[in-house]
XYZ file of C-alpha atoms in Angstrom:
679
model
C 68.203 46.978 52.276
C 65.863 49.234 50.610
C 65.888 47.956 47.109
C 65.934 44.231 48.107
C 61.905 44.923 49.608
C 60.948 47.053 46.560
C 57.238 48.072 47.000
C 55.909 48.238 50.434
C 52.495 48.427 51.974
C 52.870 48.524 55.552
C 55.376 49.616 57.938
C 54.534 48.502 61.590
C 55.727 49.656 64.348
C 54.911 48.327 67.917
C 57.138 48.897 71.679
C 59.248 46.066 72.666
C 61.072 46.978 76.184
C 62.534 50.028 75.859
C 63.278 49.485 71.646
C 60.506 49.040 68.808
C 59.555 46.330 66.549
C 59.316 47.064 63.231
C 57.240 44.822 60.643
C 57.188 45.459 56.938
C 54.393 43.213 54.698
C 54.021 43.496 50.986
C 51.054 41.819 50.363
C 50.386 40.636 53.311
C 53.550 38.688 53.202
C 56.397 39.664 56.155
C 59.377 40.601 53.863
C 61.533 42.858 56.268
C 61.789 42.359 60.134
C 63.894 44.694 62.844
C 64.224 46.231 65.921
C 64.702 50.409 65.806
C 66.258 52.114 68.634
C 65.447 56.174 69.136
C 67.863 59.468 70.498
C 66.851 61.999 71.874
C 68.157 65.274 70.119
C 67.570 68.572 70.100
C 65.118 68.532 67.292
C 63.163 65.610 69.412
C 63.607 61.770 69.083
C 65.303 60.189 65.524
C 65.709 57.126 64.480
C 69.319 56.033 66.228
C 70.142 52.691 65.083
C 68.322 49.403 63.372
C 69.067 46.132 63.131
C 67.700 43.844 60.758
C 66.884 40.698 61.591
C 67.843 37.497 59.990
C 66.701 34.309 62.173
C 68.507 34.124 65.165
C 70.747 36.657 64.128
C 70.541 40.434 63.424
C 72.594 42.855 61.411
C 73.071 46.660 62.240
C 71.843 48.525 59.705
C 72.117 53.113 58.703
C 69.163 54.150 60.460
C 67.914 56.063 57.215
C 67.572 52.483 55.707
C 64.349 53.202 58.572
C 63.231 56.621 57.226
C 63.314 55.517 53.072
C 61.088 52.082 53.958
C 58.631 54.593 55.942
C 58.503 57.158 53.241
C 57.899 54.436 50.908
C 55.449 52.580 52.916
C 51.677 53.289 51.586
C 49.955 53.504 55.472
C 51.700 53.197 58.917
C 50.520 51.798 61.335
C 51.823 51.417 65.375
C 50.212 49.127 67.765
C 47.329 49.938 70.653
C 49.199 47.775 72.880
C 52.450 49.935 73.226
C 52.288 52.711 75.463
C 51.136 56.425 75.131
C 54.313 57.902 75.965
C 56.345 55.946 73.348
C 53.240 56.640 70.792
C 54.064 59.789 71.521
C 57.456 59.951 70.399
C 56.909 57.810 67.318
C 54.249 60.191 65.724
C 57.171 62.918 66.667
C 60.080 61.612 64.806
C 57.425 60.682 61.748
C 55.877 64.471 62.565
C 59.550 65.837 61.741
C 60.029 63.379 58.116
C 55.997 64.269 57.226
C 54.710 60.556 57.834
C 51.272 60.229 59.173
C 50.598 57.537 61.264
C 47.360 55.471 62.918
C 46.816 53.121 65.779
C 45.545 50.415 65.175
C 44.679 46.848 68.136
C 47.126 44.203 66.574
C 47.572 40.981 68.202
C 50.424 41.158 70.916
C 51.664 37.667 70.437
C 52.006 38.412 66.653
C 53.449 42.116 66.954
C 55.897 39.816 70.233
C 56.854 36.767 67.614
C 57.814 40.197 64.951
C 53.934 39.387 62.564
C 51.150 42.649 61.887
C 48.059 40.934 62.570
C 45.304 43.785 62.637
C 42.618 42.438 64.589
C 38.913 43.727 65.440
C 36.174 43.334 67.239
C 34.824 40.420 64.486
C 38.060 39.347 64.813
C 39.361 39.470 68.062
C 39.525 36.536 70.958
C 40.008 37.145 74.782
C 42.484 35.443 75.940
C 42.914 36.240 79.771
C 43.140 40.539 80.034
C 44.428 41.097 76.487
C 42.777 40.041 72.449
C 44.973 38.323 70.039
C 43.694 36.670 66.693
C 42.249 33.957 65.546
C 45.724 32.332 64.579
C 47.127 32.767 67.830
C 43.986 31.555 70.037
C 44.249 28.344 67.764
C 47.942 27.709 68.545
C 46.951 28.309 71.939
C 43.937 26.158 72.141
C 46.815 23.623 70.389
C 48.651 23.356 72.966
C 46.028 23.339 75.925
C 44.986 20.266 73.125
C 48.318 18.272 73.805
C 48.378 19.412 77.006
C 45.490 17.768 77.883
C 46.372 14.387 74.994
C 45.911 14.009 71.221
C 42.050 15.090 70.218
C 41.119 13.818 66.563
C 39.745 16.398 63.652
C 35.921 16.126 64.219
C 36.397 17.431 68.004
C 39.821 19.442 67.371
C 36.918 21.415 64.195
C 34.102 21.968 66.897
C 36.669 23.322 69.303
C 37.959 26.055 66.854
C 34.254 26.725 65.505
C 33.439 27.586 68.642
C 36.342 29.469 69.436
C 35.556 31.726 66.530
C 31.481 31.614 66.962
C 32.314 32.810 71.554
C 35.385 34.530 70.636
C 37.092 33.777 74.255
C 39.259 31.131 74.250
C 39.076 31.223 78.424
C 35.818 29.607 78.011
C 36.896 27.267 75.300
C 39.782 25.797 77.884
C 37.147 25.823 80.027
C 34.895 23.724 78.853
C 37.725 21.523 77.863
C 38.238 21.481 81.876
C 33.951 19.466 82.397
C 32.303 23.772 82.619
C 29.202 23.229 81.735
C 28.699 26.490 79.640
C 25.268 25.952 78.024
C 26.377 28.028 74.818
C 29.199 26.400 74.452
C 28.924 22.514 74.834
C 24.828 22.511 73.091
C 25.554 20.782 69.904
C 22.845 20.816 68.254
C 18.248 20.916 69.034
C 16.466 17.523 67.377
C 13.472 19.299 66.951
C 9.690 18.875 68.318
C 8.432 17.662 64.783
C 4.064 17.615 64.261
C 2.863 15.468 61.233
C -0.745 15.856 59.986
C -2.622 12.581 60.565
C -6.747 12.680 61.152
C -6.495 11.078 64.895
C -8.556 8.143 65.044
C -11.037 8.224 67.890
C -11.488 5.373 69.384
C -14.995 5.018 69.291
C -14.825 4.265 65.782
C -12.697 1.508 66.323
C -15.476 -1.489 66.315
C -12.995 -4.010 68.962
C -13.987 -6.900 71.788
C -16.067 -5.154 73.994
C -13.235 -5.665 76.775
C -10.565 -4.062 74.753
C -12.827 -1.161 73.902
C -14.268 -0.116 76.833
C -10.325 0.102 78.283
C -9.240 2.017 75.380
C -12.307 4.436 75.229
C -11.860 4.783 79.163
C -8.124 5.991 78.481
C -8.400 8.701 75.533
C -10.689 10.044 73.195
C -8.086 9.652 69.987
C -4.983 7.559 69.492
C -1.989 8.997 68.586
C -1.469 9.233 65.237
C 1.182 6.564 64.938
C -1.656 4.773 65.941
C -3.759 5.978 63.763
C -2.030 5.903 60.856
C -1.771 1.574 61.666
C -5.202 1.413 62.009
C -6.158 3.002 58.776
C -4.179 1.182 57.303
C -5.505 -2.049 59.326
C -3.400 -3.550 61.948
C -6.648 -4.427 63.391
C -8.263 -6.039 60.447
C -5.136 -8.777 60.774
C -2.858 -6.516 58.189
C 0.890 -7.528 58.882
C 2.971 -4.602 59.693
C 6.524 -3.152 60.730
C 5.540 0.493 62.529
C 9.272 3.045 62.567
C 8.705 5.196 65.292
C 10.663 7.720 67.583
C 10.374 6.872 71.208
C 6.774 8.112 73.165
C 5.307 7.916 70.197
C 2.771 5.222 71.060
C 3.684 2.823 68.586
C 3.070 -0.626 71.600
C -0.043 0.034 71.741
C -0.905 -0.796 68.445
C 0.665 -4.132 68.983
C -1.561 -4.284 72.396
C -4.627 -3.301 70.317
C -4.411 -5.693 67.086
C -3.708 -8.453 69.734
C -5.880 -8.754 72.084
C -8.379 -8.110 69.956
C -7.773 -11.200 68.098
C -7.175 -12.886 71.292
C -10.670 -11.734 73.091
C -13.033 -13.077 69.449
C -11.378 -16.172 69.699
C -8.756 -15.458 67.463
C -5.250 -17.119 69.121
C -3.521 -16.166 71.864
C -1.004 -12.894 71.600
C 2.760 -13.371 72.015
C 4.406 -9.646 73.122
C 7.932 -10.582 72.321
C 11.122 -8.736 73.531
C 15.196 -8.400 73.781
C 15.741 -8.465 76.808
C 14.807 -9.586 81.076
C 14.424 -6.720 82.404
C 11.877 -5.371 79.700
C 9.576 -8.458 79.489
C 9.205 -7.883 82.992
C 7.858 -4.147 82.626
C 5.682 -5.141 79.638
C 3.983 -8.314 81.441
C 2.998 -5.750 84.274
C 2.011 -3.167 82.216
C -0.240 -6.084 80.337
C -1.292 -7.103 84.004
C -2.235 -4.155 85.634
C -3.945 -2.645 82.508
C -5.713 -6.444 81.192
C -5.230 -8.519 83.968
C -9.553 -8.687 84.400
C -10.038 -9.826 80.600
C -7.150 -11.650 79.491
C -4.778 -14.341 81.090
C -0.969 -12.724 80.931
C 1.758 -15.252 81.590
C 5.352 -14.414 80.775
C 8.240 -16.775 79.393
C 11.464 -15.056 79.330
C 13.657 -17.841 79.914
C 13.794 -22.121 80.534
C 12.510 -22.180 83.710
C 8.891 -23.055 84.406
C 9.480 -21.011 87.400
C 9.598 -17.224 86.622
C 11.989 -14.456 88.569
C 8.231 -13.301 90.202
C 7.321 -17.247 91.623
C 4.643 -17.053 88.834
C 5.115 -20.281 86.827
C 4.529 -20.404 83.236
C 0.929 -21.194 82.099
C 1.331 -21.941 78.336
C -2.220 -22.046 77.603
C -2.256 -18.109 78.520
C -3.955 -15.622 76.006
C -1.414 -13.379 76.095
C 2.732 -14.632 76.690
C 4.949 -11.368 77.280
C 8.390 -13.109 76.340
C 12.180 -13.007 75.485
C 12.959 -13.398 72.113
C 14.958 -16.599 74.042
C 12.480 -17.417 76.085
C 10.139 -17.769 73.734
C 12.636 -19.522 70.773
C 14.164 -22.571 73.517
C 10.160 -23.338 73.872
C 10.808 -24.096 70.299
C 13.717 -25.897 70.049
C 12.322 -27.687 72.898
C 9.176 -28.569 71.461
C 6.791 -27.073 73.666
C 3.509 -26.022 72.691
C 2.773 -23.093 73.835
C -0.869 -22.799 71.316
C -3.003 -21.547 68.671
C -1.049 -17.643 67.865
C -3.391 -14.854 66.793
C -0.615 -12.020 66.829
C 2.923 -12.000 67.426
C 4.297 -9.188 68.200
C 7.912 -8.142 67.834
C 9.276 -5.508 69.808
C 12.941 -3.573 69.097
C 13.328 -5.711 65.687
C 15.600 -2.993 64.809
C 17.695 -6.142 66.815
C 17.779 -7.722 63.852
C 21.030 -5.714 62.543
C 23.157 -6.716 65.797
C 25.723 -8.364 65.399
C 25.938 -11.009 68.335
C 21.626 -11.756 68.285
C 20.620 -10.474 65.266
C 21.234 -14.375 64.485
C 19.115 -15.436 67.182
C 15.956 -13.109 66.468
C 16.178 -13.864 62.937
C 16.041 -17.438 63.477
C 13.072 -17.057 66.253
C 11.298 -15.452 63.526
C 11.698 -17.539 60.280
C 10.972 -21.100 63.512
C 7.369 -19.004 64.563
C 6.118 -18.245 61.596
C 6.834 -22.165 60.459
C 4.800 -22.835 63.823
C 2.439 -20.852 62.885
C 2.242 -22.360 59.910
C 1.746 -25.871 60.821
C 0.184 -25.412 64.622
C -2.020 -22.595 65.099
C -5.027 -22.222 63.475
C -5.519 -18.329 61.028
C -3.451 -16.626 59.901
C -0.907 -15.289 62.112
C -0.970 -11.553 62.062
C 2.806 -10.324 62.617
C 3.545 -6.713 63.859
C 7.164 -5.754 64.442
C 8.389 -2.706 66.324
C 10.878 -0.220 66.164
C 12.224 3.313 66.691
C 15.801 2.894 64.861
C 15.215 1.313 61.764
C 17.185 3.124 58.453
C 16.274 0.825 55.906
C 12.768 0.861 56.874
C 11.209 0.018 53.193
C 13.620 -3.039 52.670
C 13.260 -4.316 56.182
C 9.227 -4.460 55.521
C 9.625 -5.678 52.418
C 11.747 -8.672 53.576
C 9.501 -8.615 56.863
C 6.575 -9.213 53.924
C 4.540 -6.269 56.229
C 2.931 -2.935 55.263
C 5.465 -0.190 56.523
C 4.134 2.527 58.888
C 6.610 4.578 59.290
C 5.757 8.088 61.743
C 8.557 10.564 62.238
C 6.854 12.950 64.415
C 9.064 14.065 67.436
C 6.668 14.674 70.984
C 9.513 16.689 72.239
C 12.858 19.214 70.882
C 15.988 17.506 72.727
C 19.027 19.465 73.201
C 22.117 17.332 72.036
C 25.071 18.987 74.515
C 29.045 17.732 73.976
C 31.709 18.823 76.491
C 35.219 17.116 77.364
C 36.606 15.628 80.245
C 38.983 13.163 81.261
C 37.670 10.089 83.425
C 38.300 12.110 86.410
C 36.682 14.916 86.130
C 33.176 12.951 84.711
C 31.618 11.725 88.568
C 31.429 15.566 89.634
C 29.511 16.767 86.102
C 27.257 13.802 86.363
C 26.913 15.732 89.332
C 25.858 18.570 88.860
C 23.725 17.961 85.793
C 21.351 15.328 88.183
C 21.380 17.732 90.792
C 20.226 20.567 87.973
C 18.165 18.101 86.679
C 16.171 17.281 89.964
C 16.093 20.787 91.141
C 14.092 22.175 88.240
C 10.004 21.216 87.511
C 8.635 21.094 83.892
C 5.506 22.930 83.167
C 3.734 19.978 84.084
C 4.896 19.486 87.312
C 7.792 16.790 87.075
C 11.325 17.021 88.299
C 13.707 16.666 85.877
C 15.012 12.547 86.722
C 18.323 11.351 84.862
C 18.986 8.079 82.561
C 23.549 7.615 82.964
C 24.365 5.013 80.894
C 27.876 3.302 81.250
C 29.579 0.539 80.149
C 30.478 -2.263 83.001
C 28.349 -2.980 86.307
C 31.403 -2.642 87.547
C 30.540 2.050 87.092
C 27.136 1.362 87.458
C 27.358 1.164 91.843
C 30.740 3.285 91.877
C 28.573 6.326 90.093
C 25.531 5.628 91.384
C 27.256 5.882 95.777
C 29.545 9.235 94.278
C 26.188 10.893 92.847
C 24.760 13.273 95.825
C 21.662 13.317 95.118
C 19.301 9.559 95.551
C 20.061 7.120 92.853
C 20.056 3.713 92.149
C 22.564 1.176 89.590
C 20.164 -0.848 87.334
C 21.305 -3.389 84.935
C 20.748 -7.128 84.205
C 22.986 -8.513 86.669
C 20.298 -7.313 89.337
C 17.104 -9.748 90.477
C 13.742 -8.939 90.667
C 12.452 -7.451 92.939
C 15.675 -4.922 92.845
C 15.236 -3.744 89.554
C 10.824 -3.406 90.155
C 12.048 -1.646 93.317
C 14.621 0.468 90.930
C 11.214 1.279 88.528
C 8.667 2.233 90.891
C 11.013 4.802 92.936
C 11.183 5.812 89.448
C 8.333 6.439 88.993
C 7.679 8.171 91.775
C 9.967 10.342 91.598
C 12.287 8.901 94.950
C 14.868 8.782 92.747
C 17.021 11.664 90.975
C 18.852 9.250 88.518
C 19.442 5.994 87.659
C 23.065 4.449 86.141
C 23.016 1.765 83.528
C 24.486 -0.085 81.307
C 22.408 -1.627 78.027
C 19.029 -2.980 80.241
C 17.413 0.323 79.772
C 18.819 0.591 76.225
C 16.066 -1.177 74.077
C 13.245 0.697 75.919
C 12.322 -0.261 79.308
C 10.334 2.660 80.655
C 11.990 5.206 82.430
C 10.403 8.705 81.830
C 13.835 10.304 82.190
C 13.940 14.559 80.739
C 18.025 13.644 80.789
C 20.288 11.504 79.323
C 23.625 11.474 80.085
C 26.777 9.163 77.966
C 29.082 8.542 80.910
C 30.920 6.654 77.653
C 29.919 6.287 74.819
C 31.155 2.008 74.852
C 29.362 -1.026 76.007
C 31.676 -3.327 77.757
C 34.250 -3.044 74.703
C 32.628 -2.113 71.974
C 32.081 1.597 70.523
C 28.100 2.013 70.194
C 26.580 1.968 66.667
C 24.320 5.087 65.467
C 21.562 3.040 65.873
C 22.377 2.549 69.540
C 23.092 6.175 70.242
C 19.680 7.137 68.555
C 18.305 4.065 71.350
C 19.764 5.754 73.951
C 18.835 9.125 73.581
C 15.304 8.641 72.598
C 14.509 7.955 76.486
C 15.171 11.811 76.896
C 11.628 13.436 77.365
C 8.323 12.363 77.018
C 5.500 14.058 76.441
C 3.311 14.185 79.157
C 6.413 14.812 81.655
C 9.202 17.197 80.272
C 8.664 20.756 78.104
C 11.740 18.868 76.678
C 14.829 15.689 76.584
C 18.433 16.738 77.457
C 21.309 14.262 75.954
C 24.915 15.291 77.892
C 27.451 12.901 76.066
C 30.806 13.035 78.666
C 33.303 12.679 75.965
C 37.288 11.638 76.960
C 39.909 13.201 74.768
C 42.268 10.502 73.667
C 40.520 7.962 75.580
C 39.852 4.274 75.130
C 38.388 1.782 76.960
C 39.871 -1.706 75.530
C 43.152 -1.802 73.811
C 41.532 -3.145 70.700
C 39.324 -0.337 70.394
C 41.232 1.806 67.400
C 39.094 5.197 67.624
C 39.232 7.658 70.250
C 36.236 8.496 72.677
C 36.353 11.821 70.747
C 36.835 10.201 67.405
C 33.511 8.927 68.059
C 31.794 11.340 69.483
C 31.507 13.437 66.428
C 31.273 9.953 64.440
C 27.714 9.195 66.255
C 26.275 13.032 66.951
C 26.520 13.388 62.388
C 26.010 9.220 62.114
C 22.914 8.378 59.804
C 21.462 5.545 61.184
C 22.827 2.072 60.586
C 20.267 -0.080 57.707
C 18.928 -3.346 59.855
C 20.918 -5.974 57.765
C 21.745 -9.321 59.527
C 25.108 -11.000 58.928
C 25.785 -14.757 58.789
C 28.959 -16.412 60.119
C 29.995 -19.981 60.186
C 28.884 -19.784 63.634
C 25.694 -18.610 63.370
C 24.881 -19.764 60.680
C 25.694 -23.495 62.285
C 24.037 -22.416 65.505
C 20.256 -21.270 63.662
C 20.833 -24.260 61.157
C 21.334 -26.185 63.768
C 17.507 -24.524 65.431
C 15.591 -24.649 62.358
C 16.424 -28.714 61.886
C 15.778 -29.358 65.909
C 11.953 -26.991 65.113
C 11.093 -28.366 61.555
C 13.337 -31.721 60.158
C 14.003 -31.043 56.592
C 12.489 -28.451 56.245
C 15.107 -26.434 58.151
C 15.797 -25.603 54.381
C 13.231 -23.357 53.750
C 13.108 -21.768 57.186
C 17.036 -20.561 56.113
C 15.458 -19.472 53.136
C 13.128 -17.498 54.175
C 15.130 -15.041 56.927
C 16.318 -11.655 56.008
C 19.731 -12.596 56.507
C 21.648 -15.395 53.738
C 22.529 -18.072 55.867
C 24.815 -20.333 53.942
C 22.897 -23.406 54.590
C 24.822 -25.538 52.310
C 28.569 -24.880 53.672
C 26.898 -24.319 57.659
C 24.931 -28.491 57.009
C 28.945 -30.124 55.938
C 29.411 -28.853 59.627
C 27.083 -30.162 61.284
C 27.764 -33.203 59.515
C 31.347 -33.291 60.579
C 30.836 -31.571 64.296
C 28.478 -34.608 64.595
C 25.712 -32.491 65.965
C 23.045 -33.737 62.724
C 22.452 -37.415 61.419
C 21.053 -36.742 57.756
C 18.129 -33.500 59.092
C 17.406 -35.253 62.663
C 19.484 -33.585 65.632
C 21.746 -35.800 67.541
C 21.498 -35.811 70.898
C 24.170 -33.678 71.522
C 22.921 -31.757 68.592
C 19.671 -31.235 70.719
C 21.764 -30.525 73.996
C 23.368 -27.930 71.948
C 20.319 -26.073 70.787
C 18.341 -25.785 73.542
C 21.843 -24.378 75.541
C 21.906 -21.465 72.537
C 25.425 -22.856 73.274
C 28.151 -21.700 69.528
C 29.892 -24.549 68.387
C 33.565 -23.170 69.702
C 31.937 -22.665 73.715
C 29.839 -26.736 73.172
C 33.518 -28.108 71.940
C 34.944 -26.665 75.425
C 32.239 -28.323 77.978
C 32.877 -31.534 76.015
C 36.264 -30.977 76.211
C 36.524 -29.763 79.659
C 34.676 -32.898 81.138
C 35.564 -35.722 79.482
C 39.207 -34.285 81.238
C 36.962 -34.577 84.740
C 37.263 -31.099 84.821
C 35.765 -29.264 87.814
C 32.449 -27.247 87.457
C 33.805 -24.581 88.396
C 36.349 -24.614 85.587
C 34.518 -24.362 82.850
C 32.341 -21.863 83.883
C 35.433 -19.190 85.161
C 36.495 -20.609 81.658
C 33.532 -19.955 79.769
C 33.365 -16.621 81.075
C 36.657 -15.727 80.157
C 36.081 -16.587 77.219
C 32.602 -14.364 76.740
C 34.666 -11.615 78.959
C 37.203 -11.395 75.632
C 34.908 -11.354 72.735
């Protein structure tokens, strides 16, 4: 047998019941595995039996072969886990053959399985009350992950990296049970950054006295992004795309440029946003700050009466509206007066599948309106915190790029793994921890929790122990306003919301929690994710922002989702910001071409060509004729109805079919809602 084994590097001995495991290695590989029994003789302990293990069977060999192996070994090692009495017996036996042995710390799991695996303080992993090797620790972790459900490559790699870093299997397994160990949950920190920009004193602006006095009473100097915009012509009519992180002050660029022009008789200001909740908030801000020097009105839908009971005034100096609200006014031929400045907030919406084409079309139609009906040159200012291709987008919009990469406060990003039912407990802990602490500015920590449905918003809010409220587009204006006021007054520890807050509604939160990484049945994009996490931490309120991703291993929210939540988490954390590109399928091309024809008639082709996305105009015109939505380059009565109500062709035909069959309005609405859910 010893001839077969050949050269021996290490002979390893480990106590195993009443006998000893014997492992022989060469170049790190095991070449022999067996069991040794000792017997007591008058001269001391001696080898009694040697059993060679082959698979599941054992073969009895002469004990002399053990002595020969020991003499040929370059080193003999005894496991530290071997009891002191057993170690003494082994050493006494080896001394009789003039052989030296050293006691080493080894992995008990390996030794029990017939492997020699020495460990040191740098490699040992704590497991329960003992130390094991990294390989065995990974195997134990794999067993835990298998028990909890399949977990994907990036998440597994993250856990293995943490395991090797902290050298404590128990802490990693506790992390899987929702433990909020900050050393383990912390994924990274986005540092606060400062760009060297010469601040512009507000006294140097030379704006209309109305807005000039307002600014001087609020600020001594402009913030860096505002100073950059002014230095590049923002207050001189220059079109700009302003890309800067949340809470860096880019909104004021549009305000001061637009209000200066409005007060100087160069046309009104249109301030446009994607969501009703955001429009309401901006409208109230304009009323509070500038209502004594300009008339402000709100346009968020087709009705002349808004949620707050006020009538839309097309002659106002400032129109705050949603994209769809102003677009509807254009589609029905409404005169909105002489427009001097258009501010498009959240312009990255151009890249969204559902709404990107509508914003693209709105910008083209509004430019056409301004060129045809508005006096003078209209200034265009586009704002966003998240654009992956700012230079290209600025060129497409024919605007000067103002890009400012400063982040006012650092943001810590944390990942913790939790089953769906465990997420509520974690959210409770995080909300309590944040609200019980105060920043150096004297503000309590407050939390925004993002989840994937309105129903879940209410469920979470009901179960949170500290004061909270749901906030989503399904609430009426008065209720949303009440939540906004309560949060601003620090009467709420948390708001629980869907996508309604992602697009910039102003809640000064210190912490953002992702209860879900989906909105509805769609996973978040990197851009949406950054938009949401950017709500954490405000320079005037907080010392830092904190973001928690609560990730369910192997979790999905709909059977159409190919990736799982743990896969999506690391894709979002590591992902590059997507380019803002408007893409057109047949349905969106037909919808925007019909709207352009309704607004511009024969000029629709030129509008299509001016849009950011490439519209297949010829094909769209063919479909419009086939559907009888147009007659030549004029909309038919059916076409006007379709475009005024923002109907997709399929929805229009579904309604027509139901009406012709005498279907009840309730059944029709139910079918439309069902189609919307299926999308």
